[in-house]
Amino acid sequence: MATIIDGKATAAALREKLTVEVAQIVESTGIRPGLAVVLVGEDPASQVYVRNKAKSTKEVGMLSREHRLPADTSEEDLLKMVEQLNNDPDIHGILVQLPVPAHIDAEKVLDAIDPDKDVDGFHVINSGRLAVGQRGLVPCTPLGCLMMLKSTLGDLSGLNAVVVGRSNIVGKPMAQLLLQESCTVTIAHSRTKDLPAVCRAADIVVAAVGRPEMVKGDWIAPGATVIDVGINRIEGENGKTRLVGDVAFDEAAEHASAITPVPGGVGPMTIACLLHNTVTAMKAIHKIN
Ligand code: GUN
């Protein structure tokens, strides 16, 4: 049976480290790293995420600002708010919670964020920096996945990594990060021919497709490491809903040497990486080592 990669514990350790670092930064510079989260509208899932982000931000000793705007906020007003935050010296990280209402062009809003405060790493400048190997802000979910892979496997160099999914938020940046670690990287997706065979050739499988339990146990090579980014709510036998990943966990755990659970795997690492990115942004803005 596979080792379970404990995302909750890894995230707690990272938050602990950040708490110490934030205290040192405040003591030596008098400046507290600050994160602003902007939520437009009342999407219930987004409200939960934003609340959790604010809570974790305060827990590590950083400044947290929440800006909740009504669902009918115009694109122009949202862009003005982003501009204000770009110019606010107390704020080092800006996150506009997605999805935004349909009348707002999300790409335009994300690209209005100062790239040096773009703690989501979604700005086209940060995607470009990642692609060419320059320092920049890296999307939180793939960064969390990489941290878990490195803490499980150590050096990743030379390993075959298959990323299933090609989104801008997870799949593409994940592939770039693995390439930087000298993995041989394959990006698979819905049109990939013989996906099971592609996965079977992998030492590392990162599943980020958003399809419940799509990756089956016999797609996993003996001893491979599996990172499951999916969070899907499905109906169980008893009529109650439950959360499952993109990987059929029980089957896959019989083949893998290590695997992340859902929940308790990638999820907790994403918020911890957001805090990490805010500290990174603050240090870059104030030129601290
Ligand atoms: N909505 C769901 N996940 C995310 C995320 O990582 N960042 C932002 N901005 N919105 C999200």
mmCIF file of C-alpha atoms and ligand atoms in Angstrom:
data_model
loop_
_atom_site.group_PDB
_atom_site.id
_atom_site.type_symbol
_atom_site.label_atom_id
_atom_site.label_comp_id
_atom_site.label_asym_id
_atom_site.label_seq_id
_atom_site.Cartn_x
_atom_site.Cartn_y
_atom_site.Cartn_z
ATOM 1 C CA MET A 1 0.000 0.000 0.000
ATOM 2 C CA ALA A 2 1.067 3.525 -0.802
ATOM 3 C CA THR A 3 2.265 6.118 1.680
ATOM 4 C CA ILE A 4 -0.344 8.858 2.072
ATOM 5 C CA ILE A 5 1.151 12.289 1.373
ATOM 6 C CA ASP A 6 -0.270 14.433 4.165
ATOM 7 C CA GLY A 7 -1.065 17.837 2.656
ATOM 8 C CA LYS A 8 -2.599 19.078 5.870
ATOM 9 C CA ALA A 9 0.595 18.433 7.846
ATOM 10 C CA THR A 10 2.851 19.787 5.064
ATOM 11 C CA ALA A 11 0.720 22.944 4.880
ATOM 12 C CA ALA A 12 0.779 23.347 8.673
ATOM 13 C CA ALA A 13 4.578 23.087 8.642
ATOM 14 C CA LEU A 14 4.804 25.708 5.874
ATOM 15 C CA ARG A 15 2.475 28.070 7.774
ATOM 16 C CA GLU A 16 4.589 27.561 10.890
ATOM 17 C CA LYS A 17 7.730 28.506 8.962
ATOM 18 C CA LEU A 18 5.970 31.563 7.481
ATOM 19 C CA THR A 19 4.800 32.685 10.938
ATOM 20 C CA VAL A 20 8.426 32.809 12.103
ATOM 21 C CA GLU A 21 9.576 34.548 8.909
ATOM 22 C CA VAL A 22 6.787 37.160 9.037
ATOM 23 C CA ALA A 23 7.671 37.973 12.659
ATOM 24 C CA GLN A 24 11.341 38.418 11.670
ATOM 25 C CA ILE A 25 10.410 40.650 8.709
ATOM 26 C CA VAL A 26 8.157 42.826 10.870
ATOM 27 C CA GLU A 27 10.857 43.112 13.502
ATOM 28 C CA SER A 28 13.648 44.034 11.108
ATOM 29 C CA THR A 29 11.714 46.289 8.684
ATOM 30 C CA GLY A 30 8.630 47.443 10.572
ATOM 31 C CA ILE A 31 6.608 46.379 7.510
ATOM 32 C CA ARG A 32 3.936 43.690 7.744
ATOM 33 C CA PRO A 33 3.286 41.667 4.557
ATOM 34 C CA GLY A 34 -0.277 42.424 3.418
ATOM 35 C CA LEU A 35 -2.727 40.475 1.257
ATOM 36 C CA ALA A 36 -5.903 41.934 -0.268
ATOM 37 C CA VAL A 37 -8.602 39.568 -1.490
ATOM 38 C CA VAL A 38 -11.352 40.948 -3.711
ATOM 39 C CA LEU A 39 -14.642 39.098 -4.042
ATOM 40 C CA VAL A 40 -17.320 40.249 -6.475
ATOM 41 C CA GLY A 41 -20.781 38.803 -5.868
ATOM 42 C CA GLU A 42 -22.107 36.181 -3.495
ATOM 43 C CA ASP A 43 -20.992 32.822 -4.888
ATOM 44 C CA PRO A 44 -21.206 30.585 -1.778
ATOM 45 C CA ALA A 45 -18.075 28.511 -2.513
ATOM 46 C CA SER A 46 -16.064 31.687 -3.150
ATOM 47 C CA GLN A 47 -17.275 33.169 0.131
ATOM 48 C CA VAL A 48 -15.944 30.137 1.993
ATOM 49 C CA TYR A 49 -12.580 30.312 0.158
ATOM 50 C CA VAL A 50 -12.215 34.040 0.851
ATOM 51 C CA ARG A 51 -13.046 33.594 4.524
ATOM 52 C CA ASN A 52 -10.476 30.778 4.851
ATOM 53 C CA LYS A 53 -7.821 32.804 3.041
ATOM 54 C CA ALA A 54 -8.356 35.787 5.367
ATOM 55 C CA LYS A 55 -8.263 33.579 8.462
ATOM 56 C CA SER A 56 -4.987 31.880 7.446
ATOM 57 C CA THR A 57 -3.445 35.227 6.485
ATOM 58 C CA LYS A 58 -4.089 36.645 9.960
ATOM 59 C CA GLU A 59 -2.945 33.438 11.665
ATOM 60 C CA VAL A 60 0.565 33.770 10.232
ATOM 61 C CA GLY A 61 0.690 37.405 11.362
ATOM 62 C CA MET A 62 0.141 39.120 8.026
ATOM 63 C CA LEU A 63 -2.201 41.992 7.241
ATOM 64 C CA SER A 64 -5.426 40.740 5.641
ATOM 65 C CA ARG A 65 -7.861 42.935 3.729
ATOM 66 C CA GLU A 66 -11.132 41.723 2.299
ATOM 67 C CA HIS A 67 -13.006 43.752 -0.306
ATOM 68 C CA ARG A 68 -16.486 42.430 -0.931
ATOM 69 C CA LEU A 69 -18.211 44.085 -3.880
ATOM 70 C CA PRO A 70 -21.811 43.597 -5.041
ATOM 71 C CA ALA A 71 -22.500 41.272 -7.997
ATOM 72 C CA ASP A 72 -23.509 44.235 -10.204
ATOM 73 C CA THR A 73 -20.147 46.019 -9.761
ATOM 74 C CA SER A 74 -19.015 47.337 -13.155
ATOM 75 C CA GLU A 75 -15.776 46.172 -14.755
ATOM 76 C CA GLU A 76 -14.601 49.780 -14.609
ATOM 77 C CA ASP A 77 -15.137 49.984 -10.852
ATOM 78 C CA LEU A 78 -13.356 46.663 -10.304
ATOM 79 C CA LEU A 79 -10.422 47.875 -12.398
ATOM 80 C CA LYS A 80 -10.329 51.044 -10.271
ATOM 81 C CA MET A 81 -10.191 48.966 -7.101
ATOM 82 C CA VAL A 82 -7.315 46.900 -8.523
ATOM 83 C CA GLU A 83 -5.475 50.094 -9.424
ATOM 84 C CA GLN A 84 -5.923 51.433 -5.885
ATOM 85 C CA LEU A 85 -4.502 48.218 -4.461
ATOM 86 C CA ASN A 86 -1.599 48.335 -6.960
ATOM 87 C CA ASN A 87 -0.724 51.742 -5.471
ATOM 88 C CA ASP A 88 -1.346 50.836 -1.837
ATOM 89 C CA PRO A 89 1.990 50.527 0.009
ATOM 90 C CA ASP A 90 0.438 48.346 2.745
ATOM 91 C CA ILE A 91 -0.584 45.687 0.213
ATOM 92 C CA HIS A 92 1.965 43.282 -1.312
ATOM 93 C CA GLY A 93 -0.393 40.642 -2.669
ATOM 94 C CA ILE A 94 -3.657 41.064 -4.589
ATOM 95 C CA LEU A 95 -6.044 38.231 -5.355
ATOM 96 C CA VAL A 96 -9.304 38.652 -7.255
ATOM 97 C CA GLN A 97 -11.373 35.605 -6.439
ATOM 98 C CA LEU A 98 -12.612 33.715 -9.503
ATOM 99 C CA PRO A 99 -15.133 33.301 -11.008
ATOM 100 C CA VAL A 100 -16.143 36.945 -11.495
ATOM 101 C CA PRO A 101 -19.676 37.710 -12.758
ATOM 102 C CA ALA A 102 -20.208 37.157 -16.501
ATOM 103 C CA HIS A 103 -20.319 40.877 -17.402
ATOM 104 C CA ILE A 104 -16.691 41.263 -16.251
ATOM 105 C CA ASP A 105 -13.736 40.192 -18.418
ATOM 106 C CA ALA A 106 -11.656 38.129 -15.972
ATOM 107 C CA GLU A 107 -8.531 38.183 -18.132
ATOM 108 C CA LYS A 108 -8.598 41.974 -18.325
ATOM 109 C CA VAL A 109 -8.916 42.232 -14.543
ATOM 110 C CA LEU A 110 -6.140 39.708 -13.831
ATOM 111 C CA ASP A 111 -3.789 41.485 -16.232
ATOM 112 C CA ALA A 112 -4.544 44.832 -14.517
ATOM 113 C CA ILE A 113 -2.943 43.527 -11.298
ATOM 114 C CA ASP A 114 0.650 44.702 -10.784
ATOM 115 C CA PRO A 115 2.634 41.537 -11.745
ATOM 116 C CA ASP A 116 4.819 42.027 -8.656
ATOM 117 C CA LYS A 117 1.692 41.789 -6.442
ATOM 118 C CA ASP A 118 0.070 38.983 -8.468
ATOM 119 C CA VAL A 119 0.144 36.300 -5.759
ATOM 120 C CA ASP A 120 -2.099 34.015 -7.840
ATOM 121 C CA GLY A 121 0.598 34.016 -10.544
ATOM 122 C CA PHE A 122 -2.101 34.311 -13.217
ATOM 123 C CA HIS A 123 -0.776 37.508 -14.877
ATOM 124 C CA VAL A 124 0.580 36.900 -18.376
ATOM 125 C CA ILE A 125 3.915 38.425 -17.267
ATOM 126 C CA ASN A 126 4.247 35.815 -14.521
ATOM 127 C CA SER A 127 3.293 32.993 -16.933
ATOM 128 C CA GLY A 128 6.056 34.282 -19.220
ATOM 129 C CA ARG A 129 8.583 34.516 -16.387
ATOM 130 C CA LEU A 130 7.828 30.918 -15.422
ATOM 131 C CA ALA A 131 8.156 29.751 -19.026
ATOM 132 C CA VAL A 132 11.611 31.305 -19.468
ATOM 133 C CA GLY A 133 12.820 30.443 -15.949
ATOM 134 C CA GLN A 134 12.907 33.981 -14.520
ATOM 135 C CA ARG A 135 12.003 34.682 -10.918
ATOM 136 C CA GLY A 136 8.333 35.492 -10.545
ATOM 137 C CA LEU A 137 5.150 34.529 -8.758
ATOM 138 C CA VAL A 138 4.009 30.964 -9.457
ATOM 139 C CA PRO A 139 0.361 29.782 -9.283
ATOM 140 C CA CYS A 140 -0.356 28.422 -5.798
ATOM 141 C CA THR A 141 -1.813 24.992 -6.613
ATOM 142 C CA PRO A 142 1.029 23.742 -8.824
ATOM 143 C CA LEU A 143 3.560 25.261 -6.411
ATOM 144 C CA GLY A 144 1.960 23.269 -3.574
ATOM 145 C CA CYS A 145 2.056 20.097 -5.688
ATOM 146 C CA LEU A 146 5.756 20.619 -6.414
ATOM 147 C CA MET A 147 6.534 21.131 -2.723
ATOM 148 C CA MET A 148 4.784 17.859 -1.860
ATOM 149 C CA LEU A 149 6.616 16.003 -4.659
ATOM 150 C CA LYS A 150 9.977 17.306 -3.480
ATOM 151 C CA SER A 151 9.289 16.494 0.140
ATOM 152 C CA THR A 152 8.272 12.956 -0.893
ATOM 153 C CA LEU A 153 10.856 12.182 -3.568
ATOM 154 C CA GLY A 154 13.720 14.625 -3.015
ATOM 155 C CA ASP A 155 15.448 15.184 -6.350
ATOM 156 C CA LEU A 156 13.028 14.875 -9.294
ATOM 157 C CA SER A 157 15.675 15.060 -11.971
ATOM 158 C CA GLY A 158 15.265 12.568 -14.822
ATOM 159 C CA LEU A 159 11.876 11.296 -13.713
ATOM 160 C CA ASN A 160 9.022 10.839 -16.190
ATOM 161 C CA ALA A 161 6.174 13.137 -15.164
ATOM 162 C CA VAL A 162 2.724 13.095 -16.734
ATOM 163 C CA VAL A 163 0.426 16.041 -16.074
ATOM 164 C CA VAL A 164 -3.164 15.218 -16.967
ATOM 165 C CA GLY A 165 -4.903 18.526 -17.744
ATOM 166 C CA ARG A 166 -3.736 21.655 -19.577
ATOM 167 C CA SER A 167 -5.376 24.557 -17.735
ATOM 168 C CA ASN A 168 -3.572 27.868 -17.283
ATOM 169 C CA ILE A 169 -4.130 27.619 -13.522
ATOM 170 C CA VAL A 170 -2.738 24.136 -12.910
ATOM 171 C CA GLY A 171 -1.724 21.939 -15.870
ATOM 172 C CA LYS A 172 0.506 24.316 -17.834
ATOM 173 C CA PRO A 173 2.357 25.885 -14.871
ATOM 174 C CA MET A 174 2.738 22.423 -13.263
ATOM 175 C CA ALA A 175 4.430 21.169 -16.429
ATOM 176 C CA GLN A 176 6.767 24.194 -16.456
ATOM 177 C CA LEU A 177 7.747 23.626 -12.818
ATOM 178 C CA LEU A 178 8.462 19.924 -13.416
ATOM 179 C CA LEU A 179 10.535 20.793 -16.471
ATOM 180 C CA GLN A 180 12.550 23.204 -14.321
ATOM 181 C CA GLU A 181 13.212 20.264 -11.979
ATOM 182 C CA SER A 182 14.618 18.366 -14.984
ATOM 183 C CA CYS A 183 11.738 15.920 -15.297
ATOM 184 C CA THR A 184 10.775 14.560 -18.708
ATOM 185 C CA VAL A 185 7.309 16.065 -18.932
ATOM 186 C CA THR A 186 4.241 14.971 -20.860
ATOM 187 C CA ILE A 187 1.087 17.092 -20.829
ATOM 188 C CA ALA A 188 -1.890 14.830 -21.446
ATOM 189 C CA HIS A 189 -5.480 15.985 -21.971
ATOM 190 C CA SER A 190 -8.895 14.961 -23.262
ATOM 191 C CA ARG A 191 -7.579 14.321 -26.799
ATOM 192 C CA THR A 192 -4.551 12.272 -25.734
ATOM 193 C CA LYS A 193 -4.390 8.880 -27.454
ATOM 194 C CA ASP A 194 -4.285 5.938 -25.044
ATOM 195 C CA LEU A 195 -4.119 7.965 -21.842
ATOM 196 C CA PRO A 196 -3.847 4.826 -19.659
ATOM 197 C CA ALA A 197 -0.621 3.823 -21.481
ATOM 198 C CA VAL A 198 0.780 7.361 -21.200
ATOM 199 C CA CYS A 199 0.137 7.350 -17.442
ATOM 200 C CA ARG A 200 1.647 3.872 -17.032
ATOM 201 C CA ALA A 201 4.974 5.215 -18.302
ATOM 202 C CA ALA A 202 5.090 7.845 -15.539
ATOM 203 C CA ASP A 203 7.092 7.993 -12.325
ATOM 204 C CA ILE A 204 4.907 10.974 -11.350
ATOM 205 C CA VAL A 205 1.247 11.468 -12.279
ATOM 206 C CA VAL A 206 -0.398 14.823 -11.543
ATOM 207 C CA ALA A 207 -4.142 14.641 -12.228
ATOM 208 C CA ALA A 208 -5.852 18.005 -12.784
ATOM 209 C CA VAL A 209 -8.806 17.427 -15.069
ATOM 210 C CA GLY A 210 -11.865 17.941 -12.891
ATOM 211 C CA ARG A 211 -13.406 14.524 -13.628
ATOM 212 C CA PRO A 212 -14.272 12.371 -10.633
ATOM 213 C CA GLU A 213 -12.072 9.258 -10.295
ATOM 214 C CA MET A 214 -11.090 9.299 -13.964
ATOM 215 C CA VAL A 215 -7.537 8.019 -13.416
ATOM 216 C CA LYS A 216 -7.850 4.313 -12.623
ATOM 217 C CA GLY A 217 -5.631 2.138 -10.458
ATOM 218 C CA ASP A 218 -4.197 0.117 -13.335
ATOM 219 C CA TRP A 219 -3.041 3.350 -15.043
ATOM 220 C CA ILE A 220 -0.487 3.783 -12.258
ATOM 221 C CA ALA A 221 2.932 2.125 -12.609
ATOM 222 C CA PRO A 222 4.112 0.134 -9.582
ATOM 223 C CA GLY A 223 5.897 2.554 -7.257
ATOM 224 C CA ALA A 224 4.784 5.767 -8.973
ATOM 225 C CA THR A 225 3.889 8.942 -7.052
ATOM 226 C CA VAL A 226 0.395 10.346 -7.579
ATOM 227 C CA ILE A 227 -0.743 13.926 -6.939
ATOM 228 C CA ASP A 228 -4.496 14.410 -7.185
ATOM 229 C CA VAL A 229 -5.559 18.026 -7.760
ATOM 230 C CA GLY A 230 -9.248 17.217 -8.328
ATOM 231 C CA ILE A 231 -11.991 18.178 -5.892
ATOM 232 C CA ASN A 232 -15.291 16.763 -7.141
ATOM 233 C CA ARG A 233 -18.511 16.465 -5.184
ATOM 234 C CA ILE A 234 -20.366 13.281 -6.108
ATOM 235 C CA GLU A 235 -23.432 11.547 -4.799
ATOM 236 C CA GLY A 236 -22.618 8.510 -2.642
ATOM 237 C CA GLU A 237 -24.686 5.320 -2.321
ATOM 238 C CA ASN A 238 -26.599 6.677 0.669
ATOM 239 C CA GLY A 239 -27.756 9.807 -1.204
ATOM 240 C CA LYS A 240 -25.245 11.977 0.682
ATOM 241 C CA THR A 241 -22.584 13.825 -1.289
ATOM 242 C CA ARG A 242 -18.871 13.202 -0.788
ATOM 243 C CA LEU A 243 -15.643 14.660 -2.115
ATOM 244 C CA VAL A 244 -13.486 12.644 -4.494
ATOM 245 C CA GLY A 245 -10.444 13.508 -6.557
ATOM 246 C CA ASP A 246 -9.623 12.928 -10.224
ATOM 247 C CA VAL A 247 -7.963 9.640 -9.227
ATOM 248 C CA ALA A 248 -9.729 6.442 -8.098
ATOM 249 C CA PHE A 249 -7.905 6.600 -4.771
ATOM 250 C CA ASP A 250 -8.373 3.093 -3.331
ATOM 251 C CA GLU A 251 -7.316 1.374 -6.562
ATOM 252 C CA ALA A 252 -4.430 3.759 -7.242
ATOM 253 C CA ALA A 253 -3.087 3.369 -3.685
ATOM 254 C CA GLU A 254 -2.554 -0.339 -4.416
ATOM 255 C CA HIS A 255 -0.067 0.510 -7.187
ATOM 256 C CA ALA A 256 1.514 3.817 -6.148
ATOM 257 C CA SER A 257 4.337 4.221 -3.644
ATOM 258 C CA ALA A 258 2.887 7.562 -2.508
ATOM 259 C CA ILE A 259 -0.412 9.373 -3.166
ATOM 260 C CA THR A 260 -2.252 12.495 -2.001
ATOM 261 C CA PRO A 261 -5.734 12.023 -0.515
ATOM 262 C CA VAL A 262 -8.827 14.129 -1.280
ATOM 263 C CA PRO A 263 -9.589 15.986 0.901
ATOM 264 C CA GLY A 264 -6.397 16.656 2.880
ATOM 265 C CA GLY A 265 -3.874 16.578 0.033
ATOM 266 C CA VAL A 266 -3.366 19.403 -2.442
ATOM 267 C CA GLY A 267 -6.184 21.610 -1.042
ATOM 268 C CA PRO A 268 -4.524 22.759 2.208
ATOM 269 C CA MET A 269 -1.252 23.415 0.365
ATOM 270 C CA THR A 270 -2.884 25.899 -2.022
ATOM 271 C CA ILE A 271 -3.734 28.437 0.713
ATOM 272 C CA ALA A 272 -0.364 27.943 2.421
ATOM 273 C CA CYS A 273 1.321 28.704 -0.928
ATOM 274 C CA LEU A 274 -0.767 31.860 -1.280
ATOM 275 C CA LEU A 275 0.709 33.055 2.023
ATOM 276 C CA HIS A 276 4.167 31.973 0.845
ATOM 277 C CA ASN A 277 3.686 33.984 -2.374
ATOM 278 C CA THR A 278 2.600 37.059 -0.405
ATOM 279 C CA VAL A 279 5.797 36.917 1.668
ATOM 280 C CA THR A 280 7.820 36.368 -1.542
ATOM 281 C CA ALA A 281 6.114 39.389 -3.166
ATOM 282 C CA MET A 282 6.731 41.578 -0.115
ATOM 283 C CA LYS A 283 10.423 40.607 -0.021
ATOM 284 C CA ALA A 284 10.846 41.330 -3.740
ATOM 285 C CA ILE A 285 9.075 44.709 -3.472
ATOM 286 C CA HIS A 286 11.235 45.741 -0.501
ATOM 287 C CA LYS A 287 14.385 44.033 -1.860
ATOM 288 C CA ILE A 288 14.833 41.809 1.201
ATOM 289 C CA ASN A 289 17.396 39.037 0.421
HETATM 290 N N1 GUN B 1 -11.160 30.380 -7.407
HETATM 291 C C1 GUN B 1 -10.907 29.076 -7.115
HETATM 292 N N2 GUN B 1 -9.580 28.893 -6.954
HETATM 293 C C2 GUN B 1 -8.995 30.090 -7.105
HETATM 294 C C3 GUN B 1 -7.652 30.535 -7.032
HETATM 295 O O1 GUN B 1 -6.695 29.789 -6.794
HETATM 296 N N3 GUN B 1 -7.455 31.856 -7.240
HETATM 297 C C4 GUN B 1 -8.464 32.711 -7.522
HETATM 298 N N4 GUN B 1 -8.176 33.994 -7.721
HETATM 299 N N5 GUN B 1 -9.723 32.332 -7.591
HETATM 300 C C5 GUN B 1 -9.979 31.028 -7.391
#
